[in-house]
CSV table of C-alpha atoms in Angstrom, one decimal:
chain,number,residue,atom,x,y,z
A,255,MET,CA,-117.3,52.9,-5.2
A,256,SER,CA,-120.1,53.8,-7.6
A,257,PRO,CA,-121.8,51.3,-9.9
A,258,ASP,CA,-120.1,52.8,-13.0
A,259,ASP,CA,-116.7,52.6,-11.4
A,260,ALA,CA,-117.2,48.9,-10.4
A,261,ARG,CA,-118.3,48.0,-13.9
A,262,ARG,CA,-115.3,49.7,-15.5
A,263,GLN,CA,-112.9,47.9,-13.1
A,264,ALA,CA,-114.4,44.5,-14.0
A,265,ILE,CA,-114.0,45.2,-17.7
A,266,ARG,CA,-110.3,46.1,-17.2
A,267,GLU,CA,-109.6,42.9,-15.3
A,268,HIS,CA,-111.3,40.8,-18.0
A,269,ASN,CA,-109.2,42.4,-20.7
A,270,LEU,CA,-106.0,41.7,-18.9
A,271,ARG,CA,-106.9,38.1,-18.4
A,272,ALA,CA,-107.6,37.8,-22.1
A,273,ALA,CA,-104.3,39.3,-23.1
A,274,ALA,CA,-102.4,36.9,-20.9
A,275,GLN,CA,-104.2,33.9,-22.3
A,276,ASN,CA,-103.4,35.0,-25.9
A,277,THR,CA,-99.7,35.3,-25.1
A,278,ALA,CA,-99.5,31.8,-23.6
A,279,ASN,CA,-101.3,30.4,-26.6
A,280,GLU,CA,-98.8,32.0,-29.0
A,281,ARG,CA,-95.8,30.4,-27.1
A,282,LEU,CA,-97.3,26.9,-27.2
A,283,HIS,CA,-98.5,27.0,-30.8
A,284,VAL,CA,-95.6,28.3,-32.9
A,285,ASP,CA,-95.8,27.8,-36.6
A,286,PRO,CA,-92.9,25.7,-37.9
A,287,ARG,CA,-92.3,28.1,-40.7
A,288,ASP,CA,-92.0,31.0,-38.2
A,289,LEU,CA,-89.5,28.9,-36.0
A,290,ALA,CA,-87.3,28.1,-39.0
A,291,ALA,CA,-87.3,31.7,-39.9
A,292,ARG,CA,-86.2,32.7,-36.4
A,293,LEU,CA,-83.3,30.1,-36.0
A,294,PRO,CA,-80.0,30.5,-37.9
A,295,PHE,CA,-79.7,26.6,-38.6
A,296,ASN,CA,-80.8,25.9,-42.1
A,297,GLY,CA,-80.6,22.0,-42.0
A,298,ARG,CA,-76.8,21.7,-42.8
A,299,TRP,CA,-74.1,21.7,-40.1
A,300,THR,CA,-71.2,24.1,-40.5
A,301,ARG,CA,-67.6,23.7,-39.2
A,302,ARG,CA,-68.5,25.9,-36.3
A,303,ASP,CA,-71.5,23.7,-35.4
A,304,TRP,CA,-69.2,20.6,-35.5
A,305,ALA,CA,-66.6,22.3,-33.3
A,306,HIS,CA,-69.2,23.2,-30.7
A,307,ALA,CA,-70.6,19.7,-30.7
A,308,SER,CA,-67.2,18.1,-30.2
A,309,LEU,CA,-66.4,20.5,-27.3
A,310,PHE,CA,-69.7,19.7,-25.6
A,311,ALA,CA,-69.2,15.9,-26.1
A,312,THR,CA,-65.7,16.1,-24.6
A,313,LEU,CA,-66.9,18.0,-21.5
A,314,GLY,CA,-69.7,15.5,-21.1
A,315,ALA,CA,-67.2,12.5,-21.1
A,316,LEU,CA,-65.0,14.2,-18.5
A,317,VAL,CA,-68.0,14.8,-16.2
A,318,ILE,CA,-69.1,11.2,-16.6
A,319,GLY,CA,-65.6,9.9,-15.7
A,320,LEU,CA,-64.8,12.3,-12.8
A,321,VAL,CA,-68.1,12.2,-11.0
A,322,PRO,CA,-67.7,8.4,-9.9
A,323,GLY,CA,-64.2,9.1,-8.7
A,324,PHE,CA,-65.3,12.0,-6.5
A,325,SER,CA,-68.1,9.8,-5.3
A,326,ASN,CA,-65.7,7.0,-4.3
A,327,ALA,CA,-63.3,9.4,-2.6
A,328,MET,CA,-66.1,10.9,-0.6
A,329,ARG,CA,-67.3,7.4,0.4
A,330,VAL,CA,-63.7,6.5,1.6
A,331,VAL,CA,-63.5,9.7,3.7
A,332,GLU,CA,-66.9,9.1,5.0
A,333,HIS,CA,-66.1,5.6,6.1
A,334,ALA,CA,-62.5,6.1,7.3
A,335,PRO,CA,-62.1,4.5,10.8
A,336,GLU,CA,-61.1,6.7,13.7
A,337,ILE,CA,-57.5,6.4,15.0
A,338,THR,CA,-56.9,6.2,18.7
A,339,THR,CA,-53.5,6.8,20.2
A,340,LEU,CA,-52.5,4.9,23.4
A,341,ALA,CA,-49.6,5.6,25.6
A,342,LEU,CA,-47.8,2.2,26.2
A,343,PRO,CA,-44.9,1.8,28.7
A,344,LEU,CA,-41.5,0.9,27.2
A,345,PRO,CA,-39.3,-1.9,28.5
A,346,PRO,CA,-36.3,-0.7,30.6
A,347,LEU,CA,-32.9,-0.3,28.7
A,348,PRO,CA,-30.4,-3.1,29.1
A,349,LYS,CA,-27.8,-2.5,31.7
A,350,ALA,CA,-25.0,-2.6,29.1
A,351,ALA,CA,-26.7,0.3,27.2
A,352,GLN,CA,-27.1,2.2,30.5
A,353,ARG,CA,-23.4,1.8,31.2
A,354,ALA,CA,-22.3,2.8,27.6
A,355,GLU,CA,-19.5,5.3,27.7
A,356,PRO,CA,-20.0,8.7,26.1
A,357,GLN,CA,-18.4,9.5,22.8
A,358,ARG,CA,-14.7,10.1,23.2
A,359,ASN,CA,-13.0,13.0,21.5
A,360,TRP,CA,-9.6,11.6,20.5
A,361,GLU,CA,-7.2,13.7,18.4
A,362,VAL,CA,-4.6,11.5,16.6
A,363,VAL,CA,-1.1,12.8,16.0
A,364,ARG,CA,1.4,11.1,13.7
A,365,VAL,CA,5.1,11.3,14.8
A,366,GLU,CA,7.3,13.2,12.4
A,367,PRO,CA,11.0,12.4,11.8
A,368,GLY,CA,13.0,13.9,14.6
A,369,GLN,CA,10.1,14.6,16.9
A,370,THR,CA,10.2,13.6,20.6
A,371,LEU,CA,7.4,12.9,23.0
A,372,GLY,CA,8.3,16.0,25.0
A,373,ALA,CA,8.1,18.2,21.9
A,374,ILE,CA,4.7,16.8,21.0
A,375,PHE,CA,3.3,17.4,24.5
A,376,GLN,CA,4.8,21.0,24.5
A,377,GLU,CA,3.1,21.8,21.2
A,378,ARG,CA,-0.3,20.7,22.7
A,379,GLY,CA,0.2,22.9,25.8
A,380,ILE,CA,0.5,19.9,28.2
A,381,PRO,CA,2.8,20.5,31.2
A,382,ALA,CA,6.0,18.5,31.5
A,383,ALA,CA,4.9,17.4,35.0
A,384,THR,CA,1.9,15.6,33.4
A,385,LEU,CA,4.2,13.9,30.9
A,386,HIS,CA,6.5,12.6,33.7
A,387,ARG,CA,3.5,11.2,35.6
A,388,LEU,CA,2.4,9.3,32.4
A,389,LEU,CA,5.9,8.0,31.8
A,390,ASP,CA,6.2,6.8,35.4
A,391,ALA,CA,2.8,5.0,35.1
A,392,SER,CA,3.6,3.5,31.7
A,393,PRO,CA,5.4,0.1,31.3
A,394,ASP,CA,6.8,1.3,28.0
A,395,ARG,CA,8.9,4.2,29.1
A,396,GLN,CA,11.9,3.3,27.0
A,397,ALA,CA,9.8,2.8,23.8
A,398,LEU,CA,8.1,6.1,24.3
A,399,ALA,CA,11.4,7.8,24.7
A,400,ARG,CA,12.4,6.5,21.2
A,401,LEU,CA,9.4,7.1,19.1
A,402,ARG,CA,9.5,5.8,15.5
A,403,PRO,CA,8.5,8.2,12.7
A,404,GLY,CA,5.0,7.4,11.6
A,405,ALA,CA,3.8,6.1,15.0
A,406,GLU,CA,0.4,7.3,16.0
A,407,LEU,CA,-0.4,8.9,19.4
A,408,ALA,CA,-3.9,10.1,20.5
A,409,PHE,CA,-4.8,12.8,23.0
A,410,GLU,CA,-8.1,13.5,24.7
A,411,GLN,CA,-8.1,17.0,26.2
A,412,ALA,CA,-10.7,19.1,28.1
A,413,PRO,CA,-11.9,22.5,26.6
A,414,ASP,CA,-9.4,24.2,28.9
A,415,GLY,CA,-6.5,22.1,27.6
A,416,ARG,CA,-6.2,19.7,30.5
A,417,LEU,CA,-5.1,16.2,29.4
A,418,LEU,CA,-7.8,13.7,30.1
A,419,ALA,CA,-6.3,10.6,28.5
A,420,PHE,CA,-3.3,9.6,26.3
A,421,ARG,CA,-3.0,6.4,24.3
A,422,TYR,CA,-0.4,4.7,22.1
A,423,ASP,CA,0.0,1.3,20.4
A,424,ARG,CA,2.4,-1.0,22.2
A,425,SER,CA,2.2,-3.5,19.3
A,426,ASP,CA,0.0,-4.5,16.4
A,427,THR,CA,-2.3,-6.3,18.9
A,428,GLU,CA,-2.2,-4.1,22.0
A,429,ARG,CA,-3.1,-0.5,22.7
A,430,VAL,CA,-2.4,1.2,26.0
A,431,GLU,CA,-4.6,4.0,27.3
A,432,LEU,CA,-3.6,6.2,30.2
A,433,SER,CA,-6.4,8.2,31.9
A,434,VAL,CA,-5.5,11.2,34.0
A,435,SER,CA,-7.5,12.3,37.0
A,436,GLY,CA,-5.8,14.9,39.1
A,437,ASP,CA,-2.5,13.3,40.2
A,438,GLN,CA,-3.7,9.8,39.5
A,439,VAL,CA,-3.0,7.9,36.3
A,440,ALA,CA,-5.1,4.8,35.4
A,441,LYS,CA,-3.7,2.3,32.9
A,442,LYS,CA,-5.9,0.1,30.5
A,443,VAL,CA,-4.6,-2.3,27.9
A,444,ILE,CA,-6.9,-2.9,24.9
A,445,GLU,CA,-6.6,-6.0,22.9
A,446,ARG,CA,-6.7,-5.5,19.1
A,447,PRO,CA,-6.8,-8.8,17.2
A,448,VAL,CA,-5.2,-8.9,13.8
A,449,GLU,CA,-5.9,-11.2,10.8
A,450,ILE,CA,-3.2,-12.5,8.4
A,451,ARG,CA,-4.4,-12.9,4.8
A,452,THR,CA,-2.6,-14.3,1.8
A,453,ALA,CA,-3.4,-12.2,-1.2
A,454,VAL,CA,-2.6,-12.6,-4.9
A,455,ILE,CA,-2.1,-9.2,-6.6
A,456,SER,CA,-1.7,-9.1,-10.3
A,457,GLY,CA,-1.5,-6.3,-12.9
A,458,LYS,CA,0.3,-4.7,-15.8
A,459,VAL,CA,3.2,-2.3,-15.7
A,460,GLY,CA,1.5,0.5,-17.6
A,461,ARG,CA,3.3,3.8,-17.6
A,462,SER,CA,5.0,3.1,-14.3
A,463,LEU,CA,5.6,-0.1,-12.4
A,464,PHE,CA,5.6,1.8,-9.1
A,465,HIS,CA,2.3,3.6,-9.6
A,466,SER,CA,0.5,0.6,-11.1
A,467,ALA,CA,1.6,-1.6,-8.2
A,468,ARG,CA,0.7,1.1,-5.6
A,469,ARG,CA,-2.8,1.5,-7.1
A,470,LEU,CA,-3.3,-2.3,-6.7
A,471,GLY,CA,-2.3,-2.2,-3.0
A,472,LEU,CA,1.4,-3.1,-2.9
A,473,SER,CA,3.4,-1.2,-0.4
A,474,PRO,CA,6.6,0.7,-1.4
A,475,ALA,CA,8.6,-1.9,0.6
A,476,VAL,CA,7.1,-4.8,-1.4
A,477,ILE,CA,7.8,-3.0,-4.7
A,478,ASN,CA,11.4,-2.4,-3.7
A,479,THR,CA,11.8,-6.0,-2.7
A,480,LEU,CA,10.7,-7.0,-6.2
A,481,THR,CA,13.0,-4.6,-8.1
A,482,ASP,CA,16.0,-4.4,-5.8
A,483,GLU,CA,16.2,-8.0,-4.3
A,484,VAL,CA,14.1,-10.6,-6.1
A,485,PHE,CA,14.5,-9.8,-9.8
A,486,LYS,CA,17.5,-7.5,-9.9
A,487,TYR,CA,19.8,-10.2,-11.3
A,488,ASP,CA,17.5,-11.1,-14.3
A,489,ILE,CA,15.6,-7.9,-15.2
A,490,ASP,CA,16.9,-4.4,-15.8
A,491,PHE,CA,13.9,-2.4,-14.7
A,492,ASP,CA,15.3,0.7,-16.5
A,493,ARG,CA,15.6,-0.9,-19.9
A,494,ASP,CA,13.9,-4.3,-20.1
A,495,VAL,CA,10.4,-3.5,-18.9
A,496,ALA,CA,7.5,-2.4,-21.2
A,497,ALA,CA,4.0,-1.1,-20.5
A,498,SER,CA,2.4,-4.4,-21.5
A,499,ASP,CA,4.6,-6.5,-19.2
A,500,ARG,CA,2.8,-7.9,-16.1
A,501,PHE,CA,3.5,-9.0,-12.6
A,502,SER,CA,1.8,-11.3,-10.1
A,503,VAL,CA,2.7,-11.3,-6.4
A,504,VAL,CA,1.6,-13.5,-3.5
A,505,VAL,CA,2.0,-11.4,-0.3
A,506,GLU,CA,1.0,-11.7,3.3
A,507,GLN,CA,-1.2,-8.9,4.5
A,508,THR,CA,-1.9,-8.0,8.1
A,509,TRP,CA,-5.4,-6.5,8.7
A,510,ARG,CA,-6.8,-5.0,11.9
A,511,GLU,CA,-10.3,-3.8,12.4
A,512,GLY,CA,-10.9,-3.7,8.6
A,513,GLU,CA,-7.7,-1.7,7.9
A,514,LEU,CA,-4.6,-3.0,6.1
A,515,ILE,CA,-1.7,-2.1,8.4
A,516,ARG,CA,1.2,-4.0,6.8
A,517,SER,CA,2.2,-6.1,3.8
A,518,GLY,CA,5.0,-8.6,3.3
A,519,PRO,CA,7.0,-10.5,2.9
A,520,VAL,CA,6.7,-11.5,-0.7
A,521,THR,CA,5.9,-15.3,-0.7
A,522,ALA,CA,6.1,-15.8,-4.5
A,523,ALA,CA,6.2,-13.6,-7.6
A,524,VAL,CA,6.1,-13.9,-11.4
A,525,PHE,CA,7.3,-11.1,-13.6
A,526,THR,CA,6.7,-11.5,-17.3
A,527,ALA,CA,9.1,-9.3,-19.3
A,528,LYS,CA,9.2,-9.4,-23.1
A,529,GLY,CA,7.0,-12.5,-23.1
A,530,LYS,CA,9.3,-14.4,-20.8
A,531,PRO,CA,8.1,-15.2,-17.2
A,532,PHE,CA,10.6,-15.0,-14.4
A,533,THR,CA,9.6,-16.9,-11.2
A,534,ALA,CA,10.7,-16.3,-7.6
A,535,VAL,CA,9.6,-18.2,-4.5
A,536,ARG,CA,10.6,-17.5,-0.9
A,537,PHE,CA,12.0,-20.4,1.0
A,538,GLU,CA,13.7,-20.7,4.4
A,539,ARG,CA,16.8,-23.0,4.6
A,540,GLU,CA,17.4,-25.2,7.5
A,541,ASP,CA,19.4,-22.5,9.3
A,542,GLY,CA,16.3,-20.2,9.1
A,543,LYS,CA,17.7,-17.9,6.5
A,544,ALA,CA,15.1,-16.9,3.9
A,545,GLU,CA,16.1,-16.6,0.2
A,546,TYR,CA,14.4,-16.4,-3.2
A,547,PHE,CA,14.6,-19.3,-5.6
A,548,THR,CA,13.5,-20.1,-9.1
A,549,ALA,CA,10.7,-22.6,-9.5
A,550,ASP,CA,13.2,-25.5,-9.9
A,551,GLY,CA,15.0,-24.7,-6.7
A,552,ARG,CA,18.0,-22.6,-8.0
A,553,PRO,CA,18.8,-19.5,-5.9
A,554,LEU,CA,18.0,-16.2,-7.6
A,555,LYS,CA,20.8,-14.5,-5.8
A,556,LYS,CA,23.8,-14.7,-7.9
A,557,SER,CA,27.3,-15.0,-6.5
A,558,PHE,CA,28.1,-11.5,-7.7
A,559,ILE,CA,26.1,-8.4,-8.8
A,560,ARG,CA,27.3,-6.7,-12.0
A,561,SER,CA,27.4,-3.1,-10.6
A,562,PRO,CA,28.3,-2.2,-7.0
A,563,ILE,CA,26.4,1.2,-7.5
A,564,GLN,CA,22.8,1.5,-8.4
A,565,TYR,CA,21.8,3.7,-11.3
A,566,ALA,CA,25.4,4.9,-12.0
A,567,ARG,CA,26.9,5.9,-15.4
A,568,LEU,CA,29.7,3.7,-16.8
A,569,SER,CA,32.4,6.2,-17.5
A,570,SER,CA,35.4,4.0,-18.4
A,571,ARG,CA,35.5,0.4,-19.6
A,572,PHE,CA,38.0,-2.5,-19.1
A,573,GLY,CA,41.0,-2.4,-21.5
A,574,THR,CA,43.9,-0.3,-22.7
A,575,ARG,CA,43.4,3.5,-22.5
A,576,ARG,CA,45.3,6.7,-21.9
A,577,HIS,CA,45.5,7.4,-18.2
A,578,PRO,CA,43.6,10.7,-17.4
A,579,VAL,CA,46.2,11.8,-14.8
A,580,LEU,CA,49.5,10.3,-15.9
A,581,GLY,CA,48.8,10.8,-19.7
A,582,THR,CA,50.4,7.4,-20.6
A,583,GLN,CA,48.9,4.4,-22.4
A,584,ARG,CA,48.3,1.7,-19.8
A,585,MET,CA,45.9,-1.2,-19.1
A,586,HIS,CA,42.7,-0.2,-17.3
A,587,LYS,CA,42.2,-3.3,-15.1
A,588,GLY,CA,38.7,-2.5,-14.0
A,589,VAL,CA,35.6,-0.4,-14.9
A,590,ASP,CA,34.7,3.1,-13.6
A,591,TYR,CA,31.3,4.3,-12.5
A,592,ALA,CA,30.7,8.0,-12.3
A,593,ALA,CA,28.5,9.1,-9.5
A,594,ARG,CA,28.2,12.0,-7.0
A,595,THR,CA,30.4,12.1,-4.0
A,596,GLY,CA,28.9,10.2,-1.1
A,597,THR,CA,26.9,7.7,-3.2
A,598,PRO,CA,26.9,4.3,-1.4
A,599,ILE,CA,29.1,1.5,-2.7
A,600,MET,CA,27.9,-2.1,-2.1
A,601,ALA,CA,29.8,-5.3,-1.8
A,602,ALA,CA,29.5,-7.3,-5.1
A,603,GLY,CA,29.2,-10.6,-3.2
A,604,ASP,CA,29.4,-12.2,0.2
A,605,GLY,CA,33.0,-12.1,1.4
A,606,ARG,CA,35.7,-11.3,3.9
A,607,VAL,CA,37.6,-8.0,4.2
A,608,VAL,CA,41.2,-8.4,3.0
A,609,SER,CA,42.2,-4.8,3.4
A,610,VAL,CA,40.7,-1.4,4.1
A,611,GLY,CA,42.4,2.0,3.9
A,612,TRP,CA,44.7,4.0,1.7
A,613,GLN,CA,46.5,2.3,-1.2
A,614,GLY,CA,48.6,4.8,-3.2
A,615,GLY,CA,47.0,5.9,-6.4
A,616,TYR,CA,43.8,4.0,-5.5
A,617,GLY,CA,43.1,6.3,-2.6
A,618,ASN,CA,40.7,5.0,0.0
A,619,THR,CA,40.3,1.3,-1.0
A,620,VAL,CA,38.5,-1.8,0.2
A,621,VAL,CA,39.5,-5.3,-1.1
A,622,LEU,CA,37.2,-8.3,-0.5
A,623,ASP,CA,37.9,-12.1,-0.7
A,624,HIS,CA,34.8,-14.1,-1.9
A,625,GLY,CA,36.4,-17.5,-1.8
A,626,LYS,CA,37.3,-19.9,-4.7
A,627,GLY,CA,39.9,-17.5,-5.9
A,628,HIS,CA,37.5,-14.6,-6.5
A,629,THR,CA,38.4,-11.1,-5.1
A,630,THR,CA,37.0,-7.6,-5.8
A,631,LEU,CA,38.6,-4.1,-5.3
A,632,TYR,CA,36.8,-0.8,-4.7
A,633,ALA,CA,38.9,2.4,-5.1
A,634,HIS,CA,38.8,6.2,-4.9
A,635,MET,CA,36.3,6.2,-2.0
A,636,SER,CA,35.7,9.5,-0.1
A,637,ARG,CA,35.5,7.3,3.0
A,638,THR,CA,35.0,3.7,3.9
A,639,ALA,CA,32.4,2.1,6.1
A,640,LYS,CA,33.4,1.0,9.6
A,641,LEU,CA,35.2,-2.1,8.5
A,642,ARG,CA,38.3,-4.0,9.8
A,643,ARG,CA,40.5,-6.6,8.2
A,644,GLY,CA,38.8,-10.0,8.6
A,645,ASP,CA,35.2,-8.7,8.9
A,646,ARG,CA,32.5,-10.7,7.1
A,647,VAL,CA,30.3,-8.7,4.6
A,648,SER,CA,27.1,-9.6,2.8
A,649,GLN,CA,26.3,-9.0,-0.8
A,650,GLY,CA,24.7,-5.5,-1.1
A,651,GLN,CA,26.2,-4.3,2.2
A,652,VAL,CA,27.5,-0.7,2.0
A,653,ILE,CA,31.3,-0.8,2.4
A,654,GLY,CA,32.1,2.8,1.4
A,655,TYR,CA,31.1,6.0,-0.4
A,656,VAL,CA,32.1,7.4,-3.8
A,657,GLY,CA,34.9,10.0,-3.8
A,658,SER,CA,37.9,11.2,-5.8
A,659,THR,CA,40.9,10.2,-3.6
A,660,GLY,CA,44.2,9.0,-5.1
A,661,LEU,CA,44.9,9.5,-8.8
A,662,SER,CA,41.5,10.7,-9.9
A,663,THR,CA,40.1,13.6,-11.9
A,664,GLY,CA,36.5,13.4,-10.4
A,665,PRO,CA,34.2,11.5,-8.2
A,666,HIS,CA,33.8,7.9,-9.3
A,667,LEU,CA,34.3,4.3,-8.3
A,668,HIS,CA,37.1,2.2,-9.8
A,669,TYR,CA,35.9,-1.5,-9.6
A,670,GLU,CA,38.1,-4.5,-10.3
A,671,PHE,CA,37.2,-8.2,-10.5
A,672,ARG,CA,39.9,-10.8,-10.1
A,673,VAL,CA,40.0,-14.6,-10.5
A,674,ASN,CA,43.1,-16.3,-9.0
A,675,GLY,CA,44.9,-12.9,-9.2
A,676,VAL,CA,44.1,-12.3,-12.9
A,677,HIS,CA,42.0,-9.2,-13.7
A,678,ARG,CA,38.8,-10.0,-15.6
A,679,ASN,CA,36.2,-7.7,-17.2
A,680,PRO,CA,33.3,-7.7,-14.6
A,681,LEU,CA,30.9,-6.8,-17.4
A,682,GLN,CA,31.6,-9.8,-19.5
A,683,HIS,CA,33.0,-12.5,-17.2
A,684,THR,CA,30.6,-15.4,-16.6
A,685,MET,CA,29.9,-15.5,-12.9
A,686,PRO,CA,29.9,-18.8,-11.1
A,687,PRO,CA,26.3,-20.1,-10.8
A,688,PRO,CA,24.9,-20.6,-7.2
A,689,GLU,CA,24.4,-24.1,-5.9
A,690,PRO,CA,20.8,-25.4,-6.3
A,691,LEU,CA,18.8,-27.2,-3.7
A,692,THR,CA,19.1,-30.9,-3.7
A,693,GLY,CA,17.8,-34.0,-1.9
A,694,ALA,CA,15.5,-33.5,1.1
A,695,ALA,CA,15.8,-29.7,0.9
A,696,LEU,CA,14.5,-29.7,-2.7
A,697,ALA,CA,11.6,-32.0,-1.8
A,698,ARG,CA,10.7,-29.7,1.1
A,699,PHE,CA,11.0,-26.7,-1.1
A,700,LYS,CA,8.6,-28.1,-3.7
A,701,ALA,CA,6.0,-29.1,-1.1
A,702,GLU,CA,6.1,-25.7,0.6
A,703,THR,CA,6.1,-23.5,-2.4
A,704,ALA,CA,3.7,-25.4,-4.7
A,705,PRO,CA,0.5,-23.7,-3.2
A,706,ALA,CA,1.8,-20.2,-3.9
A,707,LEU,CA,2.8,-21.0,-7.5
A,708,ALA,CA,-0.6,-22.6,-8.0
A,709,ARG,CA,-2.4,-19.5,-6.8
A,710,ILE,CA,-0.4,-17.3,-9.2
A,711,ARG,CA,-1.2,-19.7,-12.1
A,712,GLU,CA,-4.9,-19.7,-11.4
A,713,VAL,CA,-5.1,-15.9,-11.1
A,714,GLU,CA,-3.1,-15.3,-14.4
A,715,GLN,CA,-5.3,-17.9,-16.2
A,716,VAL,CA,-8.4,-15.8,-15.2
A,717,LEU,CA,-6.9,-12.3,-15.9
A,718,TYR,CA,-4.8,-13.1,-18.9
A,719,ALA,CA,-6.5,-15.5,-21.2
A,720,SER,CA,-3.8,-15.2,-23.7
A,721,VAL,CA,-1.1,-16.8,-21.5
A,722,SER,CA,0.3,-19.7,-23.4
A,723,THR,CA,0.3,-23.3,-22.0
A,724,ASP,CA,4.1,-23.3,-22.1
A,725,GLN,CA,4.3,-20.2,-19.9
A,726,ASP,CA,1.8,-21.7,-17.4
A,727,GLN,CA,3.9,-24.9,-17.2
A,728,ARG,CA,7.1,-22.8,-16.5
A,729,VAL,CA,5.4,-20.8,-13.8
A,730,ALA,CA,4.1,-24.0,-12.1
A,731,ALA,CA,7.3,-26.0,-12.6
A,732,ALA,CA,7.6,-26.4,-8.8
A,733,GLY,CA,4.3,-28.3,-8.5
A,734,THR,CA,0.6,-27.7,-8.1
A,735,GLY,CA,-1.9,-27.5,-5.3
A,736,LYS,CA,-4.2,-25.2,-3.3
A,737,GLY,CA,-4.4,-23.8,0.1
A,738,GLY,CA,-1.6,-23.8,2.7
A,739,LYS,CA,0.4,-21.0,4.0
A,740,GLY,CA,2.1,-19.0,1.3
């Protein structure tokens, strides 16, 4: 390079350094007036400035709060201990668990009315030869030949239909299981313990006594006992019962494996109809015959029932009338109940058969002698029960069936009530009261029935706070106490 070129290059570099120095000085030394002129802020904050400041302050607070949390979480992860899995040997299973039988696949069949064991086996495709082998191995061959409707049988069958096992209940406490293996049948008897509990069931009639009682757990048989046996002499359940009336029943219940299998008999009951309580207590006489009594020991069972037919229509009353067949005015010495042909006719009271058969215009007729000069006559039957002269009959026993034999214009029962040969109106005549318990029998009655009456009183005092003291005393008239069978 020539001396002139070197000199010019040095001058150029010097000028560049000087320009750079001037630029840096300008950035460091800015005139405040020039800075104010450049910035839009004029010393007073606008709404936009305040909004921006609030936003930045919120973001700052969030950052300050979150950063420590992230820091702690990272520290927990960093210091988490290591997990080591070890394979430990398990103790051997108990021998009882090793011998546990596999799940059995039983199919339960309930016997329908008219079904036989042979028909049930045929429906399941089980050969008759297998059935015969089971009957030969079973000690209950006769019982299996006469199955009761409702009885439960159970079958275990292979996928191809072969019978593996068959079981049935011999009684409430015993179940018999018959296992089939080829031509061999193995028998096993399984004990099934039962528990007898005494329960007090109380409720109101509501829209239907039957449905209310069933909902509370009373069986149809127990309900029928209350309406058709215990209180039938004192309460007309078709006319005298209101929705607000209540009932309380002490009943024995049989439980097995947590299931209620049977209820009854009714030990004691109180039915409050139209504000009046009617009490009934079950008591066995010395001859072992059980009856229902009032709280003071008087039998509920009257000597006679008013109507020998249940739920029948009274078609002709006692007194003078025009005979529907003869057309003449004559005394009607009984009452007529219209009912369908074949309706059962019951004996009005305990008695002895005086005559049975055809009696002129009465048609098929039964006459009963009840003692103490009381007799009853039942006429126009379609047929009589299998009775003979001299037979003893019980109150409520069916002695014949409604018909229209003899001088009759339609199916009905002609019923007469006589006292020492004189016809009386059975709807108005005062029936002789039953003899009450006395002496030692009455003392035993009070001792045995007091616990049941006390239970009813306690339950009703809890459920029905409005029960009056007078009613409580009448319910508990036979005594007080707790516990005991009943």
